[in-house]
mmJSON file of the N, C-alpha and C atoms, coordinates in Angstrom:
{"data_MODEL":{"atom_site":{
"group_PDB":["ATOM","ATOM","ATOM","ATOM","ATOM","ATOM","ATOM","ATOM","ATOM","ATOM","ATOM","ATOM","ATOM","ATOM","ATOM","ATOM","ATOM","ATOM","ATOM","ATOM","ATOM","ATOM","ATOM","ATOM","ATOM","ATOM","ATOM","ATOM","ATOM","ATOM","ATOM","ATOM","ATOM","ATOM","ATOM","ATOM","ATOM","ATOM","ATOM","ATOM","ATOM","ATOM","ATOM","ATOM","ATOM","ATOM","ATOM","ATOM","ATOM","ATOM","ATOM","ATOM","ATOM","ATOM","ATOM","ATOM","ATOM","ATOM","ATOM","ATOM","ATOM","ATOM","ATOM","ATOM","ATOM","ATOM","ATOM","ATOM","ATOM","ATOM","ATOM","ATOM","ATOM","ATOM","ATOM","ATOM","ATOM","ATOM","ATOM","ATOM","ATOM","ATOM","ATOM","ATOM","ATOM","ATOM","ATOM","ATOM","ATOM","ATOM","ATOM","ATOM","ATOM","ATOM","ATOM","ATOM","ATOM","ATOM","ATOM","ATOM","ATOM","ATOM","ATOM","ATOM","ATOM","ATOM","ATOM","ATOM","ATOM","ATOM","ATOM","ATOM","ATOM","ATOM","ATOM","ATOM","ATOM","ATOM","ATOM","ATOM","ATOM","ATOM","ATOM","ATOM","ATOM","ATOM","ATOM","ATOM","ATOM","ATOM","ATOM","ATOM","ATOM","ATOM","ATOM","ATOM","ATOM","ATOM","ATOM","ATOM","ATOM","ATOM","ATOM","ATOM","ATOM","ATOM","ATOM","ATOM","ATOM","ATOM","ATOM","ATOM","ATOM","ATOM","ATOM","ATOM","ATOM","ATOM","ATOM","ATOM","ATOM","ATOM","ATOM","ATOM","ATOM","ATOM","ATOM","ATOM","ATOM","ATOM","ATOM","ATOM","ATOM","ATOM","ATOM","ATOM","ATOM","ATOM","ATOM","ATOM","ATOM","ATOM","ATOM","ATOM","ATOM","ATOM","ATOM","ATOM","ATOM","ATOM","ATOM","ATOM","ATOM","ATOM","ATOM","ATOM","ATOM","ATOM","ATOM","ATOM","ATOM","ATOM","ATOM","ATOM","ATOM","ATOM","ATOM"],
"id":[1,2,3,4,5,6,7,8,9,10,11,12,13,14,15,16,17,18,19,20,21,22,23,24,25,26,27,28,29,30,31,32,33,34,35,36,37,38,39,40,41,42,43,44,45,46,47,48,49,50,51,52,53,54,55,56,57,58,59,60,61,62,63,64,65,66,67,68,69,70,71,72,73,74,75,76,77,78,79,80,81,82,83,84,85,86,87,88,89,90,91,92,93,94,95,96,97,98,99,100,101,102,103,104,105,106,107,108,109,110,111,112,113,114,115,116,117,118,119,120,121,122,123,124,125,126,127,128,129,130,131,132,133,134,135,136,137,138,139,140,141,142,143,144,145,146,147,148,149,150,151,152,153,154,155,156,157,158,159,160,161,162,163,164,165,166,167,168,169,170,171,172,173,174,175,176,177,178,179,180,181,182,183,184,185,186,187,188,189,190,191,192,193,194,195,196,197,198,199,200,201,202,203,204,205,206,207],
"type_symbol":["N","C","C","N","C","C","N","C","C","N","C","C","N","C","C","N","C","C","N","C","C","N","C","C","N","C","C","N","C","C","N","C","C","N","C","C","N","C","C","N","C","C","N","C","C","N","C","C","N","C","C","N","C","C","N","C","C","N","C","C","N","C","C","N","C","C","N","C","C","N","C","C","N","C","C","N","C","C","N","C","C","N","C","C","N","C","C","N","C","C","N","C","C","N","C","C","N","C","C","N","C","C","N","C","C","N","C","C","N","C","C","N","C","C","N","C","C","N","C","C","N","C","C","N","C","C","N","C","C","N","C","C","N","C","C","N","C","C","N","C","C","N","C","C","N","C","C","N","C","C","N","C","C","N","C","C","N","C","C","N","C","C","N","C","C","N","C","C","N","C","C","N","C","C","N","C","C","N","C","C","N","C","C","N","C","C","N","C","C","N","C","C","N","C","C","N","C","C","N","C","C","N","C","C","N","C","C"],
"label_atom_id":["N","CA","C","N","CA","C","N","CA","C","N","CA","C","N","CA","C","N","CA","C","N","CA","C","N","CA","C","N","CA","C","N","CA","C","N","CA","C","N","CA","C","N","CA","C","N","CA","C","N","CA","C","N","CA","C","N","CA","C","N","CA","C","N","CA","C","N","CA","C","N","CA","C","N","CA","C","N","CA","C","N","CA","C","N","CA","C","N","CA","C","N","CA","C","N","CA","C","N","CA","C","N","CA","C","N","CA","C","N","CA","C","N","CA","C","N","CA","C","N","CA","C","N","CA","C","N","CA","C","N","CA","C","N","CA","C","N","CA","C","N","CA","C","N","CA","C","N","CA","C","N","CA","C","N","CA","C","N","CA","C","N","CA","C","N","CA","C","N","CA","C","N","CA","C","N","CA","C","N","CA","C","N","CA","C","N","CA","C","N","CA","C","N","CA","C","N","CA","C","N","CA","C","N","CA","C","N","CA","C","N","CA","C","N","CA","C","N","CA","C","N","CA","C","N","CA","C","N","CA","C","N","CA","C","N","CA","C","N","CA","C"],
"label_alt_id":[null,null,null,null,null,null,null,null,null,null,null,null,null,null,null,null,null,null,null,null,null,null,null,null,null,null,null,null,null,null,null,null,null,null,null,null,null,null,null,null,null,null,null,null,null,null,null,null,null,null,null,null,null,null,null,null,null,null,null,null,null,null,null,null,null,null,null,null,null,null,null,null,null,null,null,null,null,null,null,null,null,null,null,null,null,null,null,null,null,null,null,null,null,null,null,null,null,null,null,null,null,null,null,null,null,null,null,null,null,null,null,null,null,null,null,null,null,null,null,null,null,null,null,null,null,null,null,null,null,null,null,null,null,null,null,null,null,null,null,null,null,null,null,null,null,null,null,null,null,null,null,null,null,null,null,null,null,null,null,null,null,null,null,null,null,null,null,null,null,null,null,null,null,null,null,null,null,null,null,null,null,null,null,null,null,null,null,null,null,null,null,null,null,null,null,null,null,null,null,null,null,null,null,null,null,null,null],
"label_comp_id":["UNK","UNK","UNK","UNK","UNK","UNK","UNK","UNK","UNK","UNK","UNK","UNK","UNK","UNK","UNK","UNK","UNK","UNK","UNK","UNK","UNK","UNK","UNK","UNK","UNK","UNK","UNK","UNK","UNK","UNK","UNK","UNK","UNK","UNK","UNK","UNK","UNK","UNK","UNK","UNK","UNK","UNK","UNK","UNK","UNK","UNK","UNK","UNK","UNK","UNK","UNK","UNK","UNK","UNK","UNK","UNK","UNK","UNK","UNK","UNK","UNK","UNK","UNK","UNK","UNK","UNK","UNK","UNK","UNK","UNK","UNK","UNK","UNK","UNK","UNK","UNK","UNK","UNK","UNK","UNK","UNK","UNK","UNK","UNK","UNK","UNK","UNK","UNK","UNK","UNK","UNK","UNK","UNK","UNK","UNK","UNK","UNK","UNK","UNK","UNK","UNK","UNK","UNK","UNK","UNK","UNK","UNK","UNK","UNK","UNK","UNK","UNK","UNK","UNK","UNK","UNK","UNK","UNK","UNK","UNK","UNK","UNK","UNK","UNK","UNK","UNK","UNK","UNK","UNK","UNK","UNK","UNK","UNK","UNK","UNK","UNK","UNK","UNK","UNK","UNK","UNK","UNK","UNK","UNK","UNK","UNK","UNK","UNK","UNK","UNK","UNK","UNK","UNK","UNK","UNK","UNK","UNK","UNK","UNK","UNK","UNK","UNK","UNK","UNK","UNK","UNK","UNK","UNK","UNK","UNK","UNK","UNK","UNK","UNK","UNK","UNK","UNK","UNK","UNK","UNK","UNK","UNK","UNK","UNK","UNK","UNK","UNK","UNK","UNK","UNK","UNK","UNK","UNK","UNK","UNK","UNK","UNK","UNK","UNK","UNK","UNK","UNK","UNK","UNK","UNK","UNK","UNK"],
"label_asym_id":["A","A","A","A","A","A","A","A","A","A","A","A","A","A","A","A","A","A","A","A","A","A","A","A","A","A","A","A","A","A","A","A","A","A","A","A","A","A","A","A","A","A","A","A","A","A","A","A","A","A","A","A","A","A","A","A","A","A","A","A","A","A","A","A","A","A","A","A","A","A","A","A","A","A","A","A","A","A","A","A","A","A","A","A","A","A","A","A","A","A","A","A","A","A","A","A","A","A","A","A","A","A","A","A","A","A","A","A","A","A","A","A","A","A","A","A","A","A","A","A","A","A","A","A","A","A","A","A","A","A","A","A","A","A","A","A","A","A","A","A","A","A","A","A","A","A","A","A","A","A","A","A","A","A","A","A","A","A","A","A","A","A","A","A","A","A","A","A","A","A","A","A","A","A","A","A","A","A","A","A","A","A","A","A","A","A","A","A","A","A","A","A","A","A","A","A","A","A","A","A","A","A","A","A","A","A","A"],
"label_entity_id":["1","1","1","1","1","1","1","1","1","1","1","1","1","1","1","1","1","1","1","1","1","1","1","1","1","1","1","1","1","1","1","1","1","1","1","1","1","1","1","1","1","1","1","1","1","1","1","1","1","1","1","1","1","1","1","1","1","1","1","1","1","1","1","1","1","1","1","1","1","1","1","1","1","1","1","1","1","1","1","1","1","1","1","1","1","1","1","1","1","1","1","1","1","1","1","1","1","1","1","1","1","1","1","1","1","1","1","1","1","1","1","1","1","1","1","1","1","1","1","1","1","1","1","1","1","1","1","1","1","1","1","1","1","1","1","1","1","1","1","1","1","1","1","1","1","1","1","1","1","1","1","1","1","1","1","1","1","1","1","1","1","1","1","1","1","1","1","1","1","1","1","1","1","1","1","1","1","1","1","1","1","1","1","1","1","1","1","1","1","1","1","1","1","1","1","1","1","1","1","1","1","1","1","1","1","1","1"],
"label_seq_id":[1,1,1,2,2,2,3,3,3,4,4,4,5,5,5,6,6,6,7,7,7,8,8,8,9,9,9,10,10,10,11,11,11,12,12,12,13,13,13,14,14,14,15,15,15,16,16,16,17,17,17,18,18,18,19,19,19,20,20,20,21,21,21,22,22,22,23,23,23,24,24,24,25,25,25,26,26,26,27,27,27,28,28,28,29,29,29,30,30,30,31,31,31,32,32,32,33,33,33,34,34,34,35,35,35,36,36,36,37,37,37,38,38,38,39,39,39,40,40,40,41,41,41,42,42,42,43,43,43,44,44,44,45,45,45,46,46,46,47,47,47,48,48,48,49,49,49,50,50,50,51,51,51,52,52,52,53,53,53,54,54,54,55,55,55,56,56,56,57,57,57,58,58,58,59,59,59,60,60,60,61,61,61,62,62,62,63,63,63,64,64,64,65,65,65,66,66,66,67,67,67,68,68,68,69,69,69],
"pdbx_PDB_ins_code":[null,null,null,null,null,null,null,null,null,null,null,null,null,null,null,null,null,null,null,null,null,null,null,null,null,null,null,null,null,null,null,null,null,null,null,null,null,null,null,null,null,null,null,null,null,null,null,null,null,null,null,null,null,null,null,null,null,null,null,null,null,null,null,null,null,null,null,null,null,null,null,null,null,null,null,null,null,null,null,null,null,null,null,null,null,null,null,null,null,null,null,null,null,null,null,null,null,null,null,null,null,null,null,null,null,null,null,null,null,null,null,null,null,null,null,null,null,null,null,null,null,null,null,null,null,null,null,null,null,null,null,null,null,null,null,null,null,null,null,null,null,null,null,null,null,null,null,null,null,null,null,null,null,null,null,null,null,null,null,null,null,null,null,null,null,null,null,null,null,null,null,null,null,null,null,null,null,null,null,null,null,null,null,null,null,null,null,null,null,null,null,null,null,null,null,null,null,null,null,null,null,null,null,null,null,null,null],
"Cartn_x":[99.601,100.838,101.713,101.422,102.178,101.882,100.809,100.463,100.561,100.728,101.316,102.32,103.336,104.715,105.06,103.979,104.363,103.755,102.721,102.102,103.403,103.886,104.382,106.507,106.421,108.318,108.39,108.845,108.807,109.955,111.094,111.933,111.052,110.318,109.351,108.958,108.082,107.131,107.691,109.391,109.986,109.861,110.552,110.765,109.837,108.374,107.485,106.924,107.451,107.615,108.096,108.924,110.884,110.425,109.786,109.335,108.128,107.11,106.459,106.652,107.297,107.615,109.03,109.593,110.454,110.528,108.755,109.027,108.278,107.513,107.152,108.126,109.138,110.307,111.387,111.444,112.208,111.007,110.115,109.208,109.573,109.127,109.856,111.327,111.733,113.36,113.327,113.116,113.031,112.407,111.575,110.604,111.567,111.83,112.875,114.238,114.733,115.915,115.775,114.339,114.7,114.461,113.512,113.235,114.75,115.306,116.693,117.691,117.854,118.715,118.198,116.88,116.773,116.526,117.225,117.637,116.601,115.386,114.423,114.462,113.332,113.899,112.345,112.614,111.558,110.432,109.352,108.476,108.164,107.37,107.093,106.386,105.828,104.356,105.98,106.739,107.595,108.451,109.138,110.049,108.739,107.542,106.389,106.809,106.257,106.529,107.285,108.514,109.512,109.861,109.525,109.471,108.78,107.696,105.955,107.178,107.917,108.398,109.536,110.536,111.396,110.998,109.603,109.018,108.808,107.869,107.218,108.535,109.783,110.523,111.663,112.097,112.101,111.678,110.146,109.063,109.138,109.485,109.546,111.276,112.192,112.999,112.965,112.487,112.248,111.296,110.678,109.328,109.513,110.158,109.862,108.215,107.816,106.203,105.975,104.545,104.669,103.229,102.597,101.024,100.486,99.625,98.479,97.99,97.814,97.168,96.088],
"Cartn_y":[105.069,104.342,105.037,106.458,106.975,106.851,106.951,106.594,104.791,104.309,102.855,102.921,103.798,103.697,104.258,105.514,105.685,105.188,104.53,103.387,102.256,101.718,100.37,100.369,101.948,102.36,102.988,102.857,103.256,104.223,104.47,105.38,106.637,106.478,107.72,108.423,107.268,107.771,109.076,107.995,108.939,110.226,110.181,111.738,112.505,111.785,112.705,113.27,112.698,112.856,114.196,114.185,115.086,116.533,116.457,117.418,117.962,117.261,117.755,118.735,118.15,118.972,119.551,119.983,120.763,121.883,121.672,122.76,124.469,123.787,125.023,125.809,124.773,125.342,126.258,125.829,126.76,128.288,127.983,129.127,130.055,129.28,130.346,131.168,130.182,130.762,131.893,131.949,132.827,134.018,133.675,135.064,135.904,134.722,135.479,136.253,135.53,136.22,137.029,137.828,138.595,139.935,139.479,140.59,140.991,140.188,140.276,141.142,140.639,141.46,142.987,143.195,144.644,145.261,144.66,144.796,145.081,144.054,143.965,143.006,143.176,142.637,141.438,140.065,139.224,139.748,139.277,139.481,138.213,138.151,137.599,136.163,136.661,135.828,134.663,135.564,135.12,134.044,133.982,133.11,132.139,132.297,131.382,130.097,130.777,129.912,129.129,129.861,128.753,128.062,128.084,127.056,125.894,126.354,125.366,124.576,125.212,124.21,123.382,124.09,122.972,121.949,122.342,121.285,119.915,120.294,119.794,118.679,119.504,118.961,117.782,118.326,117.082,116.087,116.116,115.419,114.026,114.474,114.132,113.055,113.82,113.004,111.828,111.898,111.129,109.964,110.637,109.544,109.008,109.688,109.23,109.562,110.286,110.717,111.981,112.286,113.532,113.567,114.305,114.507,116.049,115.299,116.167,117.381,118.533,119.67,120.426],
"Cartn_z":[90.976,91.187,92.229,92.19,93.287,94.361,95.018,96.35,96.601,95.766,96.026,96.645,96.217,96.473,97.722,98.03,99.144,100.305,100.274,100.934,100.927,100.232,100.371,100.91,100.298,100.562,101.973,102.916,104.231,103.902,103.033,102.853,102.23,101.294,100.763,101.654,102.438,103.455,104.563,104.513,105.686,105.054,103.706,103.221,103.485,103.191,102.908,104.349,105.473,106.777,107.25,107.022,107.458,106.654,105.146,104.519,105.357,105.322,106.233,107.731,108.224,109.632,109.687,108.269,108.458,107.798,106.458,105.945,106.704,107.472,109.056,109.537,109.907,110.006,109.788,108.237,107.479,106.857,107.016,106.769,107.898,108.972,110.374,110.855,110.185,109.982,109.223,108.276,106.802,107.46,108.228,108.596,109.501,110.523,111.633,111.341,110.247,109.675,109.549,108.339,107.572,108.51,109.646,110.947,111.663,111.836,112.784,111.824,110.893,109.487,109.44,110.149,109.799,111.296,112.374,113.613,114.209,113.874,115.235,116.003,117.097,118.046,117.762,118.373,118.396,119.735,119.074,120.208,121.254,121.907,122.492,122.054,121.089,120.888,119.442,119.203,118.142,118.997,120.249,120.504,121.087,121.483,121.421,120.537,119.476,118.413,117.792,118.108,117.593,118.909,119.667,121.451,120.86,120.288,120.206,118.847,117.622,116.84,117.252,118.133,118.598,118.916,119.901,120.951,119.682,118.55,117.434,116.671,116.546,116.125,117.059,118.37,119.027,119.566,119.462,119.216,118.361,117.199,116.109,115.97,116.031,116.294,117.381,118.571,119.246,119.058,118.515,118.067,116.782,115.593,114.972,113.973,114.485,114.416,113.774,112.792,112.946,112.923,114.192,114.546,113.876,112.842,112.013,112.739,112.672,113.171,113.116],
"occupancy":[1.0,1.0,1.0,1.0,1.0,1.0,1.0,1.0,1.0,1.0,1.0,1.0,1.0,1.0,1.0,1.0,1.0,1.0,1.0,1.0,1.0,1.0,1.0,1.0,1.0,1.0,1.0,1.0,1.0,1.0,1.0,1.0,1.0,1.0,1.0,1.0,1.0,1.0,1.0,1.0,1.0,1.0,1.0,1.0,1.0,1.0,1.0,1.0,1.0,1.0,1.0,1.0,1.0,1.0,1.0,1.0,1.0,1.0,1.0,1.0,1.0,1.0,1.0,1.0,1.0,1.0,1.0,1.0,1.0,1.0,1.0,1.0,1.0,1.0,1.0,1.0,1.0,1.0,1.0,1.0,1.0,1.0,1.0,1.0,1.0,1.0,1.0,1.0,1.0,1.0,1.0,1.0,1.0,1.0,1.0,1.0,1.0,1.0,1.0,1.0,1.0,1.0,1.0,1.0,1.0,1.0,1.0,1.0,1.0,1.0,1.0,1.0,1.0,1.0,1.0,1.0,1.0,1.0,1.0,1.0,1.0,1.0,1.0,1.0,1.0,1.0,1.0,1.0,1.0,1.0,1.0,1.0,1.0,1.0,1.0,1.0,1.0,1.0,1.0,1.0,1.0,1.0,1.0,1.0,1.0,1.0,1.0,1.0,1.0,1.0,1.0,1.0,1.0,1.0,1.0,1.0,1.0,1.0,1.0,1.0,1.0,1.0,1.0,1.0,1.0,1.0,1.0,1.0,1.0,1.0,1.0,1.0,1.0,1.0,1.0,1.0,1.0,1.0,1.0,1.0,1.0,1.0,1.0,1.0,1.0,1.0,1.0,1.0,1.0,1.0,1.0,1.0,1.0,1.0,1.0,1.0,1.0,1.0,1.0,1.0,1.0,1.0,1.0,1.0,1.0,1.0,1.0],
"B_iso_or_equiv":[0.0,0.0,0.0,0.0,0.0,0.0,0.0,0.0,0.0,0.0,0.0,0.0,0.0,0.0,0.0,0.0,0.0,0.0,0.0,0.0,0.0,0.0,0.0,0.0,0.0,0.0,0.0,0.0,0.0,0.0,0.0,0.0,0.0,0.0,0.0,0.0,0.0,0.0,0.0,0.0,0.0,0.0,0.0,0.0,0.0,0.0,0.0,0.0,0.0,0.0,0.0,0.0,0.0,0.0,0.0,0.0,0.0,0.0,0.0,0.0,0.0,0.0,0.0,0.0,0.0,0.0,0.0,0.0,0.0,0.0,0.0,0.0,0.0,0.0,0.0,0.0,0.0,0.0,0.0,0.0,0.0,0.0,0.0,0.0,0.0,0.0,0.0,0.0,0.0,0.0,0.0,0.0,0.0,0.0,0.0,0.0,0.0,0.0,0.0,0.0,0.0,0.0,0.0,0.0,0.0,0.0,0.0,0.0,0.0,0.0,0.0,0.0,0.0,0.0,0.0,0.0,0.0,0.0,0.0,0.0,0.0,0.0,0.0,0.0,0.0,0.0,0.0,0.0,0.0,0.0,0.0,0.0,0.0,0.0,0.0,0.0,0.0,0.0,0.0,0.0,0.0,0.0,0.0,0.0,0.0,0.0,0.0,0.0,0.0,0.0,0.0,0.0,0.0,0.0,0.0,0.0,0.0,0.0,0.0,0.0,0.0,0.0,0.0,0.0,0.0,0.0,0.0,0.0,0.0,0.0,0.0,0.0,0.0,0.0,0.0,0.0,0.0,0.0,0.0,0.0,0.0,0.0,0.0,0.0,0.0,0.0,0.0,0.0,0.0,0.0,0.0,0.0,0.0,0.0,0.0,0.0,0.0,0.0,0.0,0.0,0.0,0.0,0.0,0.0,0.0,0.0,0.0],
"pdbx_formal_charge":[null,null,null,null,null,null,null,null,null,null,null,null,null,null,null,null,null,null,null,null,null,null,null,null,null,null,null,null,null,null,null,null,null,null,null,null,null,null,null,null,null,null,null,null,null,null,null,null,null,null,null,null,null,null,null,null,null,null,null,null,null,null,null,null,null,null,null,null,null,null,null,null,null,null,null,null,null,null,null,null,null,null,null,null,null,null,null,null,null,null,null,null,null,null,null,null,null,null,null,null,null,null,null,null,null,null,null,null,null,null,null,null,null,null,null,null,null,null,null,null,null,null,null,null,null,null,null,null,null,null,null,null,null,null,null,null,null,null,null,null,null,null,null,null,null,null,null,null,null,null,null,null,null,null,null,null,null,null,null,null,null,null,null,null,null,null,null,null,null,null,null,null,null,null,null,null,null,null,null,null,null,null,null,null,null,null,null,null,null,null,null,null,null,null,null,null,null,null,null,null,null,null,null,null,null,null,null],
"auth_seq_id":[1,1,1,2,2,2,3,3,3,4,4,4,5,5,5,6,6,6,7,7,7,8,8,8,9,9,9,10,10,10,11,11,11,12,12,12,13,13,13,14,14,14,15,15,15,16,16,16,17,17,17,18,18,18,19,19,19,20,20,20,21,21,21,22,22,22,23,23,23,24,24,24,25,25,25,26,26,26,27,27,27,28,28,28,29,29,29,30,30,30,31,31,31,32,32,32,33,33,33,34,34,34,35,35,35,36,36,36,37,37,37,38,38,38,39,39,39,40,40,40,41,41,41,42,42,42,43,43,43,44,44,44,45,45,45,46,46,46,47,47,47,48,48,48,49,49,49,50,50,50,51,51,51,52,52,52,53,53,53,54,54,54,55,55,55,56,56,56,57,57,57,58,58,58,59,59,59,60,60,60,61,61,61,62,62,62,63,63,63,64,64,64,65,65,65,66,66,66,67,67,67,68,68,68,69,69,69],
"auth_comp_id":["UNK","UNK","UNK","UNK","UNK","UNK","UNK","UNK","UNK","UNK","UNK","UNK","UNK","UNK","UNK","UNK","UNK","UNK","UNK","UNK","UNK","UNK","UNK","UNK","UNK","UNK","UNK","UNK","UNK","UNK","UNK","UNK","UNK","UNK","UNK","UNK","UNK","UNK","UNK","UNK","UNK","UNK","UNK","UNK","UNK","UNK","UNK","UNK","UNK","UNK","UNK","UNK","UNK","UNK","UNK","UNK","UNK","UNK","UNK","UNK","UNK","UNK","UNK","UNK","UNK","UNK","UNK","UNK","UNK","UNK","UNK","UNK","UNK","UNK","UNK","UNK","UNK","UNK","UNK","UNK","UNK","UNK","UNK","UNK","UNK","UNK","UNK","UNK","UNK","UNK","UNK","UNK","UNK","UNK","UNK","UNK","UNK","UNK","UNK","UNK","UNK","UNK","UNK","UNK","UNK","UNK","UNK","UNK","UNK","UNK","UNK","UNK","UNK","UNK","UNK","UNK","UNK","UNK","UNK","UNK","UNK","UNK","UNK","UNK","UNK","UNK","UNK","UNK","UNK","UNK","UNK","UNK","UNK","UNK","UNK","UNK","UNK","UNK","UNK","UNK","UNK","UNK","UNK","UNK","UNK","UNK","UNK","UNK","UNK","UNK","UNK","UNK","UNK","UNK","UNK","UNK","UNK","UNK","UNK","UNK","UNK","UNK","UNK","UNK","UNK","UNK","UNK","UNK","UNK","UNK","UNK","UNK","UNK","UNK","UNK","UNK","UNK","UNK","UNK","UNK","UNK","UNK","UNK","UNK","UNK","UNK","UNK","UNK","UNK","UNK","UNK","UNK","UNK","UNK","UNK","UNK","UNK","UNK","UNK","UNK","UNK","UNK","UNK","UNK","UNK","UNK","UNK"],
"auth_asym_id":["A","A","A","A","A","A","A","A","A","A","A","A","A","A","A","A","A","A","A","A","A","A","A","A","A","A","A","A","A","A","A","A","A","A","A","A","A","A","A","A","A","A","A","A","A","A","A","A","A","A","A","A","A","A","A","A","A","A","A","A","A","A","A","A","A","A","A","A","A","A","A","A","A","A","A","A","A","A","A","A","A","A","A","A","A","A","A","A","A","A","A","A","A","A","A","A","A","A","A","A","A","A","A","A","A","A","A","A","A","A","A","A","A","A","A","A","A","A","A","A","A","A","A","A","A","A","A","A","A","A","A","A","A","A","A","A","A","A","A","A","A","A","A","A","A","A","A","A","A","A","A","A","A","A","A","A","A","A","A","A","A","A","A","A","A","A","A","A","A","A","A","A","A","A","A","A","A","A","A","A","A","A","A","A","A","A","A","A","A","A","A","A","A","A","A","A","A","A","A","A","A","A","A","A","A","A","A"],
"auth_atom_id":["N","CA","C","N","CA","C","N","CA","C","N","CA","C","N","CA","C","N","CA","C","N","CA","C","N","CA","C","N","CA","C","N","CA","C","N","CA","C","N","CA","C","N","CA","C","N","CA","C","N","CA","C","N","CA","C","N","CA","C","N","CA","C","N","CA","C","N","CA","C","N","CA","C","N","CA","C","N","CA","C","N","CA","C","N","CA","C","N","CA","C","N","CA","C","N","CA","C","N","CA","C","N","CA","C","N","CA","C","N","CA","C","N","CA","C","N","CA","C","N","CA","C","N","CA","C","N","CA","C","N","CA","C","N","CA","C","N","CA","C","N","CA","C","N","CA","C","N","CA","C","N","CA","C","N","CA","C","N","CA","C","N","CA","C","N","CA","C","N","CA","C","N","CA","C","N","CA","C","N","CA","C","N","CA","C","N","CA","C","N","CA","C","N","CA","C","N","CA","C","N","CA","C","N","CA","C","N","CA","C","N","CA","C","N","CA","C","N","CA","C","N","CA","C","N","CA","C","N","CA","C","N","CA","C","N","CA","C","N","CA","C"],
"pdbx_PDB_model_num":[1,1,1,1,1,1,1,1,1,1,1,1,1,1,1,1,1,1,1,1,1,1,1,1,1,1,1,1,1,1,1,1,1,1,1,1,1,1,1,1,1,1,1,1,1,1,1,1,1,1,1,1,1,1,1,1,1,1,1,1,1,1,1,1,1,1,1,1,1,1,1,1,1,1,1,1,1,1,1,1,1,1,1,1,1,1,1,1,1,1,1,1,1,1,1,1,1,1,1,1,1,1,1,1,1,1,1,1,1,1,1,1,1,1,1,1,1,1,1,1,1,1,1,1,1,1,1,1,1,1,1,1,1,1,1,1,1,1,1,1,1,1,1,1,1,1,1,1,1,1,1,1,1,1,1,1,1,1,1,1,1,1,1,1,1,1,1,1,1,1,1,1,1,1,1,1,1,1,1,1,1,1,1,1,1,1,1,1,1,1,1,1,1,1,1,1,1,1,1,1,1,1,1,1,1,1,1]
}}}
């Protein structure tokens, strides 16, 4: 019955959308904080990444979309 619902509710769907590609996000955050709080510095390969998620996430707003990996 649940996958009915989110098959047939385009509001679910969204959620289950927005959750999807934001919980990367907040994982990355969390990481970066807790590095900066103990006054390091990001690396290279680190502002990479959160480049590659902005990109992912205005992506996403724009589109509307969120592409599988």
């Amino acid at each position: 019955e649940a996958d009915i619902q989110i098959e047939t509710s385009p509001h679910i769907r969204r959620m289950l959308q927005n959750t999807e590609i934001l919980l990367p996000i907040y994982l990355k955050l969390t990481e970066l904080m807790v590095k900066l709080s103990e006054n390091k510095k990001l690396t290279d390969k680190e502002l990479e990444e959160v480049s590659k998620l902005q990109k992912g996430l205005n992506e996403h707003i724009d589109k509307r979309e969120v592409s599988i990996d």
